[in-house]
Short mmCIF file of N, CA and C in Angstrom, two decimals:
data_model
loop_
_atom_site.label_atom_id
_atom_site.label_comp_id
_atom_site.label_asym_id
_atom_site.label_seq_id
_atom_site.Cartn_x
_atom_site.Cartn_y
_atom_site.Cartn_z
N MET J 278 4.93 75.75 -27.07
CA MET J 278 5.00 74.30 -26.93
C MET J 278 6.31 73.80 -27.50
N SER J 279 6.95 72.88 -26.81
CA SER J 279 8.16 72.29 -27.37
C SER J 279 7.88 70.83 -27.70
N PHE J 280 8.48 70.38 -28.79
CA PHE J 280 8.23 69.01 -29.25
C PHE J 280 9.37 68.09 -28.82
N GLN J 281 8.99 66.88 -28.41
CA GLN J 281 9.97 65.90 -27.95
C GLN J 281 10.39 64.95 -29.08
N ILE J 282 9.49 64.74 -30.06
CA ILE J 282 9.80 63.79 -31.12
C ILE J 282 8.93 64.05 -32.34
N VAL J 283 9.50 63.76 -33.52
CA VAL J 283 8.74 63.73 -34.77
C VAL J 283 8.70 62.27 -35.19
N VAL J 284 7.50 61.75 -35.49
CA VAL J 284 7.38 60.36 -35.98
C VAL J 284 6.84 60.41 -37.40
N ILE J 285 7.47 59.64 -38.27
CA ILE J 285 7.12 59.62 -39.70
C ILE J 285 6.84 58.20 -40.11
N GLY J 286 5.74 58.00 -40.84
CA GLY J 286 5.40 56.68 -41.35
C GLY J 286 5.23 56.73 -42.86
N THR J 287 5.79 55.71 -43.53
CA THR J 287 5.67 55.65 -44.99
C THR J 287 5.83 54.22 -45.46
N SER J 288 5.41 53.99 -46.69
CA SER J 288 5.49 52.64 -47.26
C SER J 288 5.91 52.77 -48.71
N LEU J 289 5.06 52.34 -49.63
CA LEU J 289 5.40 52.36 -51.06
C LEU J 289 5.80 53.77 -51.50
N GLY J 290 6.99 53.90 -52.08
CA GLY J 290 7.47 55.21 -52.52
C GLY J 290 8.15 56.00 -51.42
N GLY J 291 8.32 55.39 -50.27
CA GLY J 291 8.82 56.10 -49.10
C GLY J 291 10.25 56.59 -49.20
N LEU J 292 11.13 55.84 -49.86
CA LEU J 292 12.54 56.25 -49.90
C LEU J 292 12.70 57.62 -50.53
N SER J 293 12.11 57.80 -51.71
CA SER J 293 12.26 59.10 -52.37
C SER J 293 11.53 60.20 -51.60
N ALA J 294 10.39 59.87 -50.99
CA ALA J 294 9.66 60.87 -50.20
C ALA J 294 10.47 61.29 -48.98
N LEU J 295 11.06 60.32 -48.29
CA LEU J 295 11.86 60.63 -47.11
C LEU J 295 13.06 61.51 -47.47
N LYS J 296 13.70 61.18 -48.59
CA LYS J 296 14.86 61.97 -49.02
C LYS J 296 14.47 63.44 -49.20
N ILE J 297 13.35 63.68 -49.86
CA ILE J 297 12.93 65.07 -50.12
C ILE J 297 12.68 65.80 -48.81
N VAL J 298 12.00 65.15 -47.87
CA VAL J 298 11.70 65.80 -46.60
C VAL J 298 12.98 66.01 -45.78
N LEU J 299 13.76 64.96 -45.61
CA LEU J 299 14.88 65.00 -44.67
C LEU J 299 16.04 65.87 -45.16
N GLU J 300 16.27 65.89 -46.49
CA GLU J 300 17.41 66.68 -46.94
C GLU J 300 17.16 68.18 -46.87
N ARG J 301 15.92 68.57 -46.65
CA ARG J 301 15.60 69.99 -46.48
C ARG J 301 15.75 70.46 -45.03
N LEU J 302 16.01 69.54 -44.12
CA LEU J 302 16.14 69.93 -42.71
C LEU J 302 17.55 70.46 -42.45
N PRO J 303 17.65 71.53 -41.66
CA PRO J 303 18.98 72.07 -41.34
C PRO J 303 19.75 71.14 -40.40
N ALA J 304 21.07 71.27 -40.40
CA ALA J 304 21.92 70.41 -39.57
C ALA J 304 21.67 70.62 -38.08
N ASP J 305 21.07 71.76 -37.71
CA ASP J 305 20.80 71.99 -36.29
C ASP J 305 19.34 71.70 -35.92
N PHE J 306 18.64 70.95 -36.78
CA PHE J 306 17.25 70.55 -36.44
C PHE J 306 17.34 69.64 -35.22
N SER J 307 16.83 70.12 -34.08
CA SER J 307 17.17 69.45 -32.83
C SER J 307 16.20 68.36 -32.39
N VAL J 308 14.97 68.37 -32.90
CA VAL J 308 13.99 67.39 -32.43
C VAL J 308 14.29 66.02 -33.05
N PRO J 309 14.41 64.97 -32.23
CA PRO J 309 14.67 63.64 -32.80
C PRO J 309 13.53 63.19 -33.71
N ILE J 310 13.88 62.43 -34.73
CA ILE J 310 12.92 61.95 -35.72
C ILE J 310 12.98 60.42 -35.74
N ALA J 311 11.84 59.77 -35.59
CA ALA J 311 11.76 58.31 -35.67
C ALA J 311 10.91 57.94 -36.87
N ILE J 312 11.41 56.99 -37.68
CA ILE J 312 10.77 56.66 -38.96
C ILE J 312 10.46 55.17 -39.04
N VAL J 313 9.22 54.87 -39.45
CA VAL J 313 8.89 53.51 -39.89
C VAL J 313 8.69 53.57 -41.40
N GLN J 314 9.53 52.83 -42.11
CA GLN J 314 9.40 52.63 -43.55
C GLN J 314 9.13 51.14 -43.72
N HIS J 315 7.98 50.79 -44.29
CA HIS J 315 7.70 49.37 -44.53
C HIS J 315 8.75 48.81 -45.49
N ARG J 316 9.31 47.69 -45.13
CA ARG J 316 10.25 47.02 -46.02
C ARG J 316 10.28 45.53 -45.70
N HIS J 317 10.83 44.78 -46.62
CA HIS J 317 10.88 43.33 -46.48
C HIS J 317 11.74 42.95 -45.28
N LYS J 318 11.32 41.90 -44.57
CA LYS J 318 12.04 41.55 -43.34
C LYS J 318 13.48 41.10 -43.60
N GLU J 319 13.79 40.74 -44.84
CA GLU J 319 15.16 40.33 -45.17
C GLU J 319 16.03 41.51 -45.58
N SER J 320 15.47 42.72 -45.63
CA SER J 320 16.24 43.85 -46.15
C SER J 320 17.38 44.20 -45.19
N ASN J 321 18.48 44.67 -45.76
CA ASN J 321 19.64 45.00 -44.93
C ASN J 321 19.60 46.48 -44.54
N SER J 322 20.72 47.02 -44.15
CA SER J 322 20.74 48.41 -43.69
C SER J 322 20.94 49.38 -44.85
N GLY J 323 20.65 48.95 -46.08
CA GLY J 323 20.81 49.82 -47.24
C GLY J 323 19.99 51.10 -47.17
N LEU J 324 18.83 51.05 -46.51
CA LEU J 324 17.97 52.23 -46.40
C LEU J 324 18.72 53.35 -45.68
N GLN J 325 19.39 53.02 -44.59
CA GLN J 325 20.15 54.00 -43.83
C GLN J 325 21.21 54.65 -44.72
N GLN J 326 21.96 53.84 -45.46
CA GLN J 326 23.03 54.37 -46.31
C GLN J 326 22.47 55.23 -47.43
N LEU J 327 21.38 54.80 -48.05
CA LEU J 327 20.79 55.57 -49.14
C LEU J 327 20.30 56.93 -48.66
N LEU J 328 19.74 56.97 -47.46
CA LEU J 328 19.26 58.24 -46.93
C LEU J 328 20.42 59.13 -46.48
N GLN J 329 21.41 58.54 -45.84
CA GLN J 329 22.50 59.33 -45.25
C GLN J 329 23.29 60.10 -46.30
N GLU J 330 23.34 59.58 -47.53
CA GLU J 330 24.12 60.22 -48.60
C GLU J 330 23.78 61.70 -48.77
N SER J 331 22.51 62.05 -48.62
CA SER J 331 22.10 63.42 -48.94
C SER J 331 21.57 64.19 -47.73
N ILE J 332 21.76 63.63 -46.52
CA ILE J 332 21.14 64.23 -45.34
C ILE J 332 22.20 64.57 -44.30
N SER J 333 22.10 65.78 -43.73
CA SER J 333 23.15 66.25 -42.82
C SER J 333 23.04 65.68 -41.41
N LEU J 334 21.84 65.37 -40.96
CA LEU J 334 21.67 64.80 -39.62
C LEU J 334 22.07 63.33 -39.62
N PRO J 335 22.67 62.83 -38.52
CA PRO J 335 23.05 61.41 -38.48
C PRO J 335 21.81 60.52 -38.45
N ILE J 336 21.88 59.43 -39.22
CA ILE J 336 20.77 58.47 -39.32
C ILE J 336 21.28 57.12 -38.82
N ARG J 337 20.47 56.48 -37.99
CA ARG J 337 20.87 55.14 -37.54
C ARG J 337 19.65 54.24 -37.41
N GLU J 338 19.91 52.94 -37.60
CA GLU J 338 18.87 51.95 -37.31
C GLU J 338 18.85 51.74 -35.80
N VAL J 339 17.67 51.70 -35.24
CA VAL J 339 17.54 51.60 -33.79
C VAL J 339 17.95 50.21 -33.30
N GLU J 340 18.66 50.22 -32.17
CA GLU J 340 18.90 48.99 -31.41
C GLU J 340 18.10 49.13 -30.12
N ASP J 341 17.69 48.00 -29.57
CA ASP J 341 16.85 48.01 -28.37
C ASP J 341 17.49 48.85 -27.27
N LYS J 342 16.68 49.70 -26.64
CA LYS J 342 17.08 50.57 -25.52
C LYS J 342 17.98 51.73 -25.95
N ASP J 343 18.09 52.02 -27.24
CA ASP J 343 18.82 53.21 -27.69
C ASP J 343 18.21 54.45 -27.05
N GLU J 344 19.08 55.33 -26.56
CA GLU J 344 18.63 56.60 -26.01
C GLU J 344 18.12 57.48 -27.16
N ILE J 345 17.06 58.25 -26.91
CA ILE J 345 16.53 59.17 -27.91
C ILE J 345 17.28 60.49 -27.76
N LEU J 346 18.09 60.82 -28.76
CA LEU J 346 18.95 62.00 -28.69
C LEU J 346 18.49 63.08 -29.66
N PRO J 347 18.67 64.36 -29.30
CA PRO J 347 18.35 65.43 -30.25
C PRO J 347 19.28 65.36 -31.46
N ARG J 348 18.84 65.96 -32.57
CA ARG J 348 19.62 66.05 -33.80
C ARG J 348 19.97 64.67 -34.38
N HIS J 349 19.09 63.69 -34.17
CA HIS J 349 19.30 62.36 -34.75
C HIS J 349 18.02 61.89 -35.44
N ILE J 350 18.23 61.06 -36.47
CA ILE J 350 17.12 60.41 -37.18
C ILE J 350 17.25 58.91 -36.92
N TYR J 351 16.16 58.30 -36.51
CA TYR J 351 16.15 56.88 -36.15
C TYR J 351 15.24 56.10 -37.09
N LEU J 352 15.73 54.97 -37.58
CA LEU J 352 14.95 54.10 -38.46
C LEU J 352 14.56 52.82 -37.73
N ALA J 353 13.30 52.42 -37.89
CA ALA J 353 12.89 51.11 -37.37
C ALA J 353 13.60 50.03 -38.16
N PRO J 354 14.24 49.07 -37.49
CA PRO J 354 14.88 47.99 -38.24
C PRO J 354 13.84 47.09 -38.91
N ALA J 355 14.25 46.42 -39.97
CA ALA J 355 13.35 45.50 -40.67
C ALA J 355 12.86 44.43 -39.69
N ASP J 356 11.55 44.14 -39.75
CA ASP J 356 10.93 43.05 -39.01
C ASP J 356 10.83 43.28 -37.49
N TYR J 357 10.99 44.52 -37.04
CA TYR J 357 10.80 44.85 -35.62
C TYR J 357 9.86 46.04 -35.50
N HIS J 358 8.93 45.96 -34.54
CA HIS J 358 8.16 47.15 -34.19
C HIS J 358 9.09 48.09 -33.41
N LEU J 359 8.94 49.39 -33.65
CA LEU J 359 9.69 50.41 -32.93
C LEU J 359 8.75 51.13 -31.98
N LEU J 360 9.08 51.12 -30.69
CA LEU J 360 8.26 51.76 -29.68
C LEU J 360 9.05 52.85 -28.96
N VAL J 361 8.33 53.92 -28.60
CA VAL J 361 8.91 54.99 -27.82
C VAL J 361 8.61 54.73 -26.35
N GLU J 362 9.65 54.79 -25.53
CA GLU J 362 9.51 54.71 -24.08
C GLU J 362 10.15 55.98 -23.50
N PRO J 363 9.97 56.28 -22.22
CA PRO J 363 10.53 57.53 -21.69
C PRO J 363 12.06 57.59 -21.89
N GLY J 364 12.49 58.45 -22.81
CA GLY J 364 13.92 58.67 -23.03
C GLY J 364 14.64 57.69 -23.92
N HIS J 365 13.97 56.60 -24.29
CA HIS J 365 14.65 55.62 -25.16
C HIS J 365 13.64 54.86 -26.03
N PHE J 366 14.19 54.07 -26.95
CA PHE J 366 13.36 53.24 -27.82
C PHE J 366 13.35 51.80 -27.32
N ALA J 367 12.33 51.06 -27.71
CA ALA J 367 12.29 49.62 -27.49
C ALA J 367 11.93 48.95 -28.81
N LEU J 368 12.40 47.74 -29.00
CA LEU J 368 12.06 46.96 -30.19
C LEU J 368 11.21 45.77 -29.76
N SER J 369 10.30 45.37 -30.64
CA SER J 369 9.40 44.27 -30.32
C SER J 369 9.21 43.39 -31.56
N THR J 370 9.05 42.09 -31.32
CA THR J 370 8.72 41.16 -32.41
C THR J 370 7.28 40.67 -32.27
N ASP J 371 6.44 41.48 -31.63
CA ASP J 371 5.01 41.14 -31.55
C ASP J 371 4.44 40.97 -32.95
N GLU J 372 3.24 40.42 -33.01
CA GLU J 372 2.59 40.16 -34.29
C GLU J 372 2.50 41.43 -35.15
N PRO J 373 2.53 41.28 -36.48
CA PRO J 373 2.34 42.45 -37.35
C PRO J 373 1.02 43.17 -37.05
N VAL J 374 1.02 44.47 -37.22
CA VAL J 374 -0.17 45.31 -37.07
C VAL J 374 -0.43 45.94 -38.43
N SER J 375 -1.67 45.88 -38.89
CA SER J 375 -2.00 46.33 -40.26
C SER J 375 -1.08 45.66 -41.29
N TYR J 376 -0.84 44.37 -41.08
CA TYR J 376 -0.01 43.54 -41.97
C TYR J 376 1.44 43.98 -42.01
N ALA J 377 1.89 44.77 -41.04
CA ALA J 377 3.25 45.31 -41.11
C ALA J 377 4.00 45.14 -39.79
N ARG J 378 5.26 44.82 -39.91
CA ARG J 378 6.21 44.87 -38.81
C ARG J 378 7.54 45.29 -39.41
N PRO J 379 7.98 46.50 -39.17
CA PRO J 379 7.47 47.47 -38.21
C PRO J 379 6.14 48.10 -38.66
N SER J 380 5.33 48.45 -37.68
CA SER J 380 4.05 49.10 -37.94
C SER J 380 4.12 50.57 -37.56
N ILE J 381 3.59 51.41 -38.44
CA ILE J 381 3.51 52.84 -38.17
C ILE J 381 2.61 53.09 -36.96
N ASP J 382 1.49 52.38 -36.89
CA ASP J 382 0.55 52.56 -35.77
C ASP J 382 1.25 52.33 -34.43
N VAL J 383 2.08 51.30 -34.34
CA VAL J 383 2.76 50.97 -33.09
C VAL J 383 3.68 52.12 -32.67
N LEU J 384 4.47 52.63 -33.61
CA LEU J 384 5.35 53.76 -33.30
C LEU J 384 4.55 54.98 -32.87
N PHE J 385 3.55 55.35 -33.67
CA PHE J 385 2.77 56.56 -33.41
C PHE J 385 2.04 56.48 -32.07
N GLU J 386 1.39 55.33 -31.80
CA GLU J 386 0.62 55.20 -30.57
C GLU J 386 1.53 55.25 -29.34
N SER J 387 2.71 54.62 -29.43
CA SER J 387 3.62 54.65 -28.28
C SER J 387 4.16 56.06 -28.07
N ALA J 388 4.45 56.79 -29.14
CA ALA J 388 4.92 58.18 -29.01
C ALA J 388 3.84 59.05 -28.37
N ALA J 389 2.58 58.86 -28.78
CA ALA J 389 1.47 59.63 -28.20
C ALA J 389 1.31 59.30 -26.72
N ASP J 390 1.47 58.02 -26.36
CA ASP J 390 1.34 57.61 -24.95
C ASP J 390 2.41 58.28 -24.08
N ILE J 391 3.62 58.37 -24.58
CA ILE J 391 4.73 58.89 -23.78
C ILE J 391 4.77 60.42 -23.79
N TYR J 392 4.61 61.03 -24.96
CA TYR J 392 4.85 62.47 -25.09
C TYR J 392 3.60 63.32 -25.31
N GLY J 393 2.43 62.69 -25.45
CA GLY J 393 1.18 63.45 -25.54
C GLY J 393 1.19 64.52 -26.61
N ASP J 394 1.01 65.79 -26.18
CA ASP J 394 0.90 66.87 -27.16
C ASP J 394 2.25 67.38 -27.65
N GLU J 395 3.34 66.69 -27.28
CA GLU J 395 4.67 67.10 -27.73
C GLU J 395 5.18 66.24 -28.88
N VAL J 396 4.24 65.68 -29.66
CA VAL J 396 4.56 64.81 -30.79
C VAL J 396 4.07 65.45 -32.08
N ILE J 397 4.90 65.36 -33.12
CA ILE J 397 4.46 65.68 -34.49
C ILE J 397 4.42 64.36 -35.24
N GLY J 398 3.23 64.00 -35.77
CA GLY J 398 3.07 62.76 -36.53
C GLY J 398 2.88 63.08 -38.00
N ILE J 399 3.62 62.38 -38.85
CA ILE J 399 3.59 62.66 -40.29
C ILE J 399 3.39 61.37 -41.07
N ILE J 400 2.38 61.37 -41.95
CA ILE J 400 2.13 60.23 -42.84
C ILE J 400 2.49 60.63 -44.26
N LEU J 401 3.35 59.80 -44.89
CA LEU J 401 3.74 60.02 -46.28
C LEU J 401 3.12 58.93 -47.16
N THR J 402 3.57 58.85 -48.39
CA THR J 402 3.08 57.90 -49.38
C THR J 402 3.04 56.46 -48.84
N GLY J 403 2.05 55.70 -49.28
CA GLY J 403 1.96 54.30 -48.86
C GLY J 403 0.71 53.64 -49.40
N ALA J 404 0.76 52.30 -49.47
CA ALA J 404 -0.31 51.57 -50.14
C ALA J 404 -1.18 50.75 -49.18
N ASN J 405 -1.21 51.13 -47.89
CA ASN J 405 -2.18 50.48 -47.00
C ASN J 405 -2.66 51.49 -45.97
N HIS J 406 -3.36 51.02 -44.94
CA HIS J 406 -3.97 51.95 -43.97
C HIS J 406 -3.16 52.08 -42.70
N ASP J 407 -1.98 51.46 -42.64
CA ASP J 407 -1.14 51.57 -41.44
C ASP J 407 -0.85 53.05 -41.17
N GLY J 408 -0.89 53.43 -39.90
CA GLY J 408 -0.63 54.81 -39.52
C GLY J 408 -1.89 55.60 -39.22
N MET J 409 -3.01 55.17 -39.77
CA MET J 409 -4.26 55.90 -39.59
C MET J 409 -4.66 55.94 -38.11
N GLN J 410 -4.63 54.79 -37.44
CA GLN J 410 -5.01 54.74 -36.01
C GLN J 410 -4.01 55.49 -35.14
N GLY J 411 -2.74 55.35 -35.47
CA GLY J 411 -1.71 56.03 -34.70
C GLY J 411 -1.81 57.54 -34.82
N LEU J 412 -2.09 58.01 -36.03
CA LEU J 412 -2.23 59.46 -36.24
C LEU J 412 -3.45 59.97 -35.47
N LYS J 413 -4.50 59.16 -35.46
CA LYS J 413 -5.72 59.52 -34.71
C LYS J 413 -5.39 59.69 -33.22
N LYS J 414 -4.55 58.80 -32.70
CA LYS J 414 -4.18 58.88 -31.28
C LYS J 414 -3.31 60.11 -31.00
N ILE J 415 -2.37 60.42 -31.90
CA ILE J 415 -1.55 61.62 -31.73
C ILE J 415 -2.45 62.84 -31.68
N LYS J 416 -3.41 62.93 -32.59
CA LYS J 416 -4.34 64.06 -32.63
C LYS J 416 -5.17 64.13 -31.33
N ALA J 417 -5.65 62.97 -30.87
CA ALA J 417 -6.47 62.93 -29.66
C ALA J 417 -5.69 63.39 -28.43
N ARG J 418 -4.38 63.17 -28.43
CA ARG J 418 -3.55 63.58 -27.30
C ARG J 418 -3.03 65.01 -27.45
N GLY J 419 -3.47 65.71 -28.51
CA GLY J 419 -3.09 67.11 -28.67
C GLY J 419 -1.85 67.34 -29.50
N GLY J 420 -1.31 66.28 -30.10
CA GLY J 420 -0.13 66.43 -30.95
C GLY J 420 -0.48 67.04 -32.30
N ILE J 421 0.54 67.32 -33.09
CA ILE J 421 0.38 67.91 -34.42
C ILE J 421 0.37 66.80 -35.47
N THR J 422 -0.54 66.89 -36.44
CA THR J 422 -0.65 65.86 -37.48
C THR J 422 -0.48 66.49 -38.86
N ILE J 423 0.37 65.86 -39.66
CA ILE J 423 0.67 66.33 -41.01
C ILE J 423 0.59 65.13 -41.96
N VAL J 424 -0.03 65.34 -43.12
CA VAL J 424 -0.15 64.27 -44.11
C VAL J 424 0.29 64.80 -45.47
N GLN J 425 1.01 63.95 -46.20
CA GLN J 425 1.41 64.32 -47.56
C GLN J 425 0.18 64.51 -48.44
N GLU J 426 0.16 65.56 -49.22
CA GLU J 426 -0.91 65.81 -50.19
C GLU J 426 -1.06 64.56 -51.06
N PRO J 427 -2.21 63.85 -51.00
CA PRO J 427 -2.35 62.58 -51.72
C PRO J 427 -2.01 62.67 -53.21
N ALA J 428 -2.36 63.77 -53.85
CA ALA J 428 -2.10 63.90 -55.29
C ALA J 428 -0.61 63.87 -55.60
N THR J 429 0.24 64.15 -54.60
CA THR J 429 1.69 64.17 -54.83
C THR J 429 2.36 62.87 -54.39
N ALA J 430 1.59 61.93 -53.84
CA ALA J 430 2.16 60.69 -53.31
C ALA J 430 2.28 59.63 -54.41
N GLU J 431 3.35 58.84 -54.33
CA GLU J 431 3.50 57.72 -55.27
C GLU J 431 2.33 56.75 -55.11
N SER J 432 1.91 56.53 -53.87
CA SER J 432 0.68 55.79 -53.60
C SER J 432 -0.15 56.62 -52.62
N CYS J 433 -1.36 56.96 -53.03
CA CYS J 433 -2.19 57.89 -52.24
C CYS J 433 -3.03 57.18 -51.18
N ILE J 434 -2.99 55.84 -51.12
CA ILE J 434 -3.89 55.11 -50.22
C ILE J 434 -3.67 55.49 -48.75
N MET J 435 -2.41 55.48 -48.31
CA MET J 435 -2.12 55.78 -46.91
C MET J 435 -2.46 57.22 -46.54
N PRO J 436 -2.03 58.22 -47.33
CA PRO J 436 -2.44 59.60 -47.00
C PRO J 436 -3.97 59.79 -47.00
N GLU J 437 -4.65 59.21 -47.98
CA GLU J 437 -6.11 59.37 -48.03
C GLU J 437 -6.78 58.72 -46.83
N ALA J 438 -6.29 57.55 -46.41
CA ALA J 438 -6.86 56.87 -45.24
C ALA J 438 -6.69 57.74 -43.99
N ALA J 439 -5.51 58.34 -43.85
CA ALA J 439 -5.25 59.20 -42.69
C ALA J 439 -6.17 60.42 -42.70
N ILE J 440 -6.31 61.03 -43.86
CA ILE J 440 -7.15 62.24 -43.97
C ILE J 440 -8.61 61.90 -43.70
N SER J 441 -9.04 60.71 -44.12
CA SER J 441 -10.45 60.33 -43.91
C SER J 441 -10.74 60.05 -42.44
N ALA J 442 -9.71 59.70 -41.66
CA ALA J 442 -9.93 59.30 -40.27
C ALA J 442 -9.61 60.40 -39.26
N VAL J 443 -8.80 61.37 -39.67
CA VAL J 443 -8.27 62.36 -38.72
C VAL J 443 -8.46 63.76 -39.30
N ALA J 444 -8.88 64.69 -38.44
CA ALA J 444 -8.92 66.10 -38.86
C ALA J 444 -7.49 66.63 -38.77
N VAL J 445 -6.69 66.34 -39.80
CA VAL J 445 -5.25 66.63 -39.74
C VAL J 445 -5.01 68.14 -39.75
N ASP J 446 -3.88 68.53 -39.14
CA ASP J 446 -3.54 69.95 -39.06
C ASP J 446 -3.09 70.51 -40.41
N TRP J 447 -2.29 69.73 -41.14
CA TRP J 447 -1.83 70.20 -42.45
C TRP J 447 -1.78 69.05 -43.46
N ILE J 448 -2.16 69.36 -44.69
CA ILE J 448 -1.99 68.46 -45.84
C ILE J 448 -1.06 69.21 -46.78
N LEU J 449 0.16 68.69 -46.95
CA LEU J 449 1.22 69.46 -47.61
C LEU J 449 2.02 68.62 -48.61
N THR J 450 2.69 69.30 -49.53
CA THR J 450 3.66 68.63 -50.40
C THR J 450 4.89 68.26 -49.56
N LEU J 451 5.75 67.43 -50.09
CA LEU J 451 6.91 66.96 -49.33
C LEU J 451 7.81 68.12 -48.89
N SER J 452 8.12 69.04 -49.81
CA SER J 452 9.01 70.14 -49.42
C SER J 452 8.34 71.04 -48.40
N ASP J 453 7.03 71.22 -48.50
CA ASP J 453 6.32 72.03 -47.51
C ASP J 453 6.26 71.33 -46.14
N ILE J 454 6.26 70.00 -46.14
CA ILE J 454 6.30 69.27 -44.86
C ILE J 454 7.58 69.60 -44.12
N ALA J 455 8.72 69.57 -44.83
CA ALA J 455 10.00 69.90 -44.19
C ALA J 455 9.98 71.33 -43.65
N ASP J 456 9.48 72.26 -44.44
CA ASP J 456 9.43 73.66 -44.01
C ASP J 456 8.55 73.81 -42.77
N GLN J 457 7.43 73.09 -42.74
CA GLN J 457 6.51 73.17 -41.59
C GLN J 457 7.16 72.57 -40.35
N MET J 458 7.89 71.46 -40.50
CA MET J 458 8.60 70.87 -39.37
C MET J 458 9.57 71.88 -38.76
N VAL J 459 10.33 72.56 -39.62
CA VAL J 459 11.29 73.56 -39.16
C VAL J 459 10.58 74.68 -38.42
N LYS J 460 9.50 75.19 -39.03
CA LYS J 460 8.74 76.27 -38.40
C LYS J 460 8.25 75.86 -37.01
N LEU J 461 7.62 74.71 -36.93
CA LEU J 461 7.06 74.25 -35.66
C LEU J 461 8.13 74.07 -34.60
N CYS J 462 9.23 73.47 -34.99
CA CYS J 462 10.27 73.13 -34.00
C CYS J 462 11.10 74.34 -33.60
N TYR J 463 11.27 75.29 -34.51
CA TYR J 463 12.03 76.49 -34.14
C TYR J 463 11.18 77.45 -33.34
N LEU J 464 9.91 77.57 -33.70
CA LEU J 464 9.02 78.44 -32.93
C LEU J 464 8.88 77.91 -31.50
N SER J 465 8.90 76.59 -31.38
CA SER J 465 8.67 76.00 -30.05
C SER J 465 9.85 76.25 -29.12
N ARG J 466 11.03 76.54 -29.68
CA ARG J 466 12.21 76.75 -28.82
C ARG J 466 12.25 78.17 -28.25
N LYS J 467 11.45 79.09 -28.84
CA LYS J 467 11.54 80.49 -28.42
C LYS J 467 10.69 80.75 -27.19
#
């Protein structure tokens, strides 16, 4: 099986969690990664800069209709839902979902709709239930589901909600999540 996209959702404590996962990925990690990190709608592009400092893959905030390219990491911009469409992203200002815009559920559900079993969905630390429904949809469509070990999360609410709702494939520490992503994506190319 080859994967078309990795989608990651996180909230409280997400910056440090994302850094640990992303900086362990090799520069030739080819599967595109799309990330929803809950943040204040007034926040600037500081998240991109903070992550890029220690990560070899290029990171960018998505603009509407951006092409989905291999070896890139994409961030949902503040106050916009990020949706996956065939070959590109779309942005939406629809109502918040699970009190969030961008919403993890919106990203995950759209990725599952477009790519079915070629999606890896990952839930990291967070203090609400956003992502639970989206991860459920990825699993239902045959995709791979990974959740951060709740005991290692800055806020365990989001990982625990996901685990309670979905028979997830792996519950892992942050560094093990990166290793598993590499294993899955490299094995799929052979």
